[in-house]
Coordinates of C-alpha atoms and ligand atoms in Angstrom, one line a residue:
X1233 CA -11.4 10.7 -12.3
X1234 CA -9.9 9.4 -9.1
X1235 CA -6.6 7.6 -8.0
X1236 CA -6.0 5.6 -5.0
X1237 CA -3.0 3.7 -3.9
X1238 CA -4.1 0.6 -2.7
X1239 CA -3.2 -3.1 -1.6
X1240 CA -4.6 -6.5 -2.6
X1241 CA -4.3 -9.2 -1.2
X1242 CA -4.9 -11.9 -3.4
X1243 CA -5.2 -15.7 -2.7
X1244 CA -3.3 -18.3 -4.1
X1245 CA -5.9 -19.9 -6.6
X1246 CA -5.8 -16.1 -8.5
X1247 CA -1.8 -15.3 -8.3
X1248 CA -1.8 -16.6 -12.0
X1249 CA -5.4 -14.8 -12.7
X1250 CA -4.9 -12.3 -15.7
X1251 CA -6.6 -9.6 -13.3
X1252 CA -5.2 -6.4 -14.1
X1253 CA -6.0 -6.9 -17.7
X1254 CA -9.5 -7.7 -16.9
X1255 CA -9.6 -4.6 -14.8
X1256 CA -7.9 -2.5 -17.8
X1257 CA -10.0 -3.8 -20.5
X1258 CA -13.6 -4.3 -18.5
X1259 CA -13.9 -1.6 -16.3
X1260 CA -11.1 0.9 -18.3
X1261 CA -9.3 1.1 -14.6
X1262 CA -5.3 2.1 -15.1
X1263 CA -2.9 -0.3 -13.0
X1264 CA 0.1 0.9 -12.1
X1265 CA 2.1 -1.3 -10.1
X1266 CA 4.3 0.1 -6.9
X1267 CA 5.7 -3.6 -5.2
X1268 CA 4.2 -6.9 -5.9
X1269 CA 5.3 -9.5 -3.8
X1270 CA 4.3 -14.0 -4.6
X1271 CA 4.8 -15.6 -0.8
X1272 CA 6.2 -18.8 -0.5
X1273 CA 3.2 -20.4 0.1
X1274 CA 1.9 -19.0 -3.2
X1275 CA 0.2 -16.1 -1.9
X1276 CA 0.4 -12.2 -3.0
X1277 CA 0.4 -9.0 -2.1
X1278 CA 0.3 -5.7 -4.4
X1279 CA 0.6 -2.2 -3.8
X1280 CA -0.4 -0.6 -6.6
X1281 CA -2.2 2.8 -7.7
X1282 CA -5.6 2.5 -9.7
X1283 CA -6.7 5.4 -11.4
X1284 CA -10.4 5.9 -13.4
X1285 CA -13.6 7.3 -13.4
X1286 CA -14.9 6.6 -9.9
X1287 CA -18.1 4.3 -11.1
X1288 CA -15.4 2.2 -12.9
X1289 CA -13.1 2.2 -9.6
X1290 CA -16.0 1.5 -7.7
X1291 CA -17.4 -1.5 -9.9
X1292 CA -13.6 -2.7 -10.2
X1293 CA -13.2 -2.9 -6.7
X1294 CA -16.5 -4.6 -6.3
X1295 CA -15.1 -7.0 -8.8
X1296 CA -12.2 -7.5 -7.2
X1297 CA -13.8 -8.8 -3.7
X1298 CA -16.2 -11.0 -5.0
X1299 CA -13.2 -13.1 -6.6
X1300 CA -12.0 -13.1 -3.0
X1301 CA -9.4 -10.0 -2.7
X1302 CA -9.2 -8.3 -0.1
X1303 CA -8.7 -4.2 -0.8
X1304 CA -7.7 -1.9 1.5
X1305 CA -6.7 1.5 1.6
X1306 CA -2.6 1.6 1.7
X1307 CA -3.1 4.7 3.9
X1308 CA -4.5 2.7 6.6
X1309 CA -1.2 0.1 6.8
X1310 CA 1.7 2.4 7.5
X1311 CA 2.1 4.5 10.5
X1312 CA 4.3 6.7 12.7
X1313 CA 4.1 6.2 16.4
X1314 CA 5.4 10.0 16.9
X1315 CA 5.4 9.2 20.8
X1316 CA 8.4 7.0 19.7
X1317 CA 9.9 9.1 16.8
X1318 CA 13.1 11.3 17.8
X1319 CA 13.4 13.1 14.7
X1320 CA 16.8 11.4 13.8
X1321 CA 15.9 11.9 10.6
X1322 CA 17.7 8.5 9.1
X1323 CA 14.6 7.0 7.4
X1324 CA 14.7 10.4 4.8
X1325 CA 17.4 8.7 3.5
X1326 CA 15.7 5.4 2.6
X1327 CA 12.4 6.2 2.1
X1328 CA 12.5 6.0 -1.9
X1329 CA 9.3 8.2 -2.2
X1330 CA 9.7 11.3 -0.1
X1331 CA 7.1 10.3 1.9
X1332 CA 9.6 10.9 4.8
X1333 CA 11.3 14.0 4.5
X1334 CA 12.9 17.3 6.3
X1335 CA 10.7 20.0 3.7
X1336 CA 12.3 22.8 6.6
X1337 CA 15.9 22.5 6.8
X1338 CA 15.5 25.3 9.8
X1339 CA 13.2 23.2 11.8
X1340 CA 14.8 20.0 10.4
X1341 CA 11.0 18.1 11.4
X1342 CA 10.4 15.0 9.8
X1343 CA 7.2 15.0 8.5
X1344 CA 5.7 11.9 7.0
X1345 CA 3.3 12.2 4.4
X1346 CA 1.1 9.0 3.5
X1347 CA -0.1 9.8 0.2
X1348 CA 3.4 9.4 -1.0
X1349 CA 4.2 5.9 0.8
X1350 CA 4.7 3.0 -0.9
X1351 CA 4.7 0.1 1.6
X1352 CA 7.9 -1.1 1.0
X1353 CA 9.0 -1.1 4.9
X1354 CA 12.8 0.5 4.2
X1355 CA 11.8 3.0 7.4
X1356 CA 10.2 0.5 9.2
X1357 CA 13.6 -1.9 9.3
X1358 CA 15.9 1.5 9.6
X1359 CA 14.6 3.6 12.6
X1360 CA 16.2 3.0 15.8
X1361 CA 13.3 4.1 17.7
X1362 CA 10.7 1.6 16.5
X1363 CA 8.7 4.3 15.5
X1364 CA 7.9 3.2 11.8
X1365 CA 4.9 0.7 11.4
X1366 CA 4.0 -1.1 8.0
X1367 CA 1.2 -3.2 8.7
X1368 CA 2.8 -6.1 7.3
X1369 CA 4.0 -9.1 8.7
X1370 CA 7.4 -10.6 7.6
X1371 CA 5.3 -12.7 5.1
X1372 CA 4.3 -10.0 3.6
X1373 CA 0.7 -10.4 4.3
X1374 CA -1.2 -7.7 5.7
X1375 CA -1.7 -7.9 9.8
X1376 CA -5.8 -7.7 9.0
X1377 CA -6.6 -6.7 13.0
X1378 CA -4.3 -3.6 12.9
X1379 CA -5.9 -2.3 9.7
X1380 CA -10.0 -2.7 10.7
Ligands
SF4_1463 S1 14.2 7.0 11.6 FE1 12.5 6.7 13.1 S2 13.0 8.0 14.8 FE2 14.2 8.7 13.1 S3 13.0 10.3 12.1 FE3 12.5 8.4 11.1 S4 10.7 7.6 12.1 FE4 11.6 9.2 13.5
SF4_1464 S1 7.2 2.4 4.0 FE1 8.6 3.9 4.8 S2 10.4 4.0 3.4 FE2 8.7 3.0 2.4 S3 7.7 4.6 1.2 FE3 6.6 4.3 3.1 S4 7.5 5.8 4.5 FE4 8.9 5.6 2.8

């Protein structure tokens, strides 16, 4: 069994596909849905954590990219440029996964942990040092050169 948060980027002839319950019911893959976002232009994005029995993920993912999504990794689109990060500590107080947090309230480091992150750019508008990255543009769609 494995579980990867992931997004998809899905194109505006399959926003109204019934995709998730194809990927349920044909390749028994569990969807579970952390931000979905429909762009004006009819586009979407989803984060979302899939969990199954790695041939399953594996063919589902296939499936996915031949109907023209594009998968990636969400660990690849948020970063912390920590030549830029001050440890303020202000984006612990946003960030609605604990993904940034103080664990050490001696050495008060934030420490960013990816597996937990969710995409939803709270930090990224927050930080007065710039130092929060979700590879995202304000459309929601994912900056493809910054993820490769
Ligand atoms: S708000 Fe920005 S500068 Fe402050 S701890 Fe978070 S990432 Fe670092
Ligand atoms: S984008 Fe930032 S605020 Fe949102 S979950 Fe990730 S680290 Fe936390």
């Amino acid at each position: 069994m494995i579980s990867k948060k992931i997004i998809l980027h899905f194109p505006n002839r399959m926003v109204d596909q019934p995709i998730i319950y194809l990927l349920s019911k044909e390749y028994d893959l569990v969807f579970n849905i952390l931000l979905a976002r429909i762009m004006p232009n009819e586009k979407g994005v989803m984060v979302a954590e899939l969990s199954g029995e790695k041939e399953n993920y594996d063919r589902g993912v296939e499936y996915l990219k031949r109907q023209g999504v594009i998968v990636q990794l969400l660990s690849k689109g948020v970063r912390r440029d920590d030549q830029r990060c001050t440890q303020c500590g202000i984006c612990t107080s946003v960030c609605p996964t604990g993904a940034l947090s103080i664990p050490d309230r001696k050495t008060m480091e934030v420490t960013f942990d990816v597996e937990k992150c969710v995409a939803c750019s709270l930090c990224v508008d927050i930080c007065p040092s710039k130092a929060m990255h979700v590879a995202l543009n304000k459309s929601g769609e994912l900056v493809l050169d910054e993820l490769i």
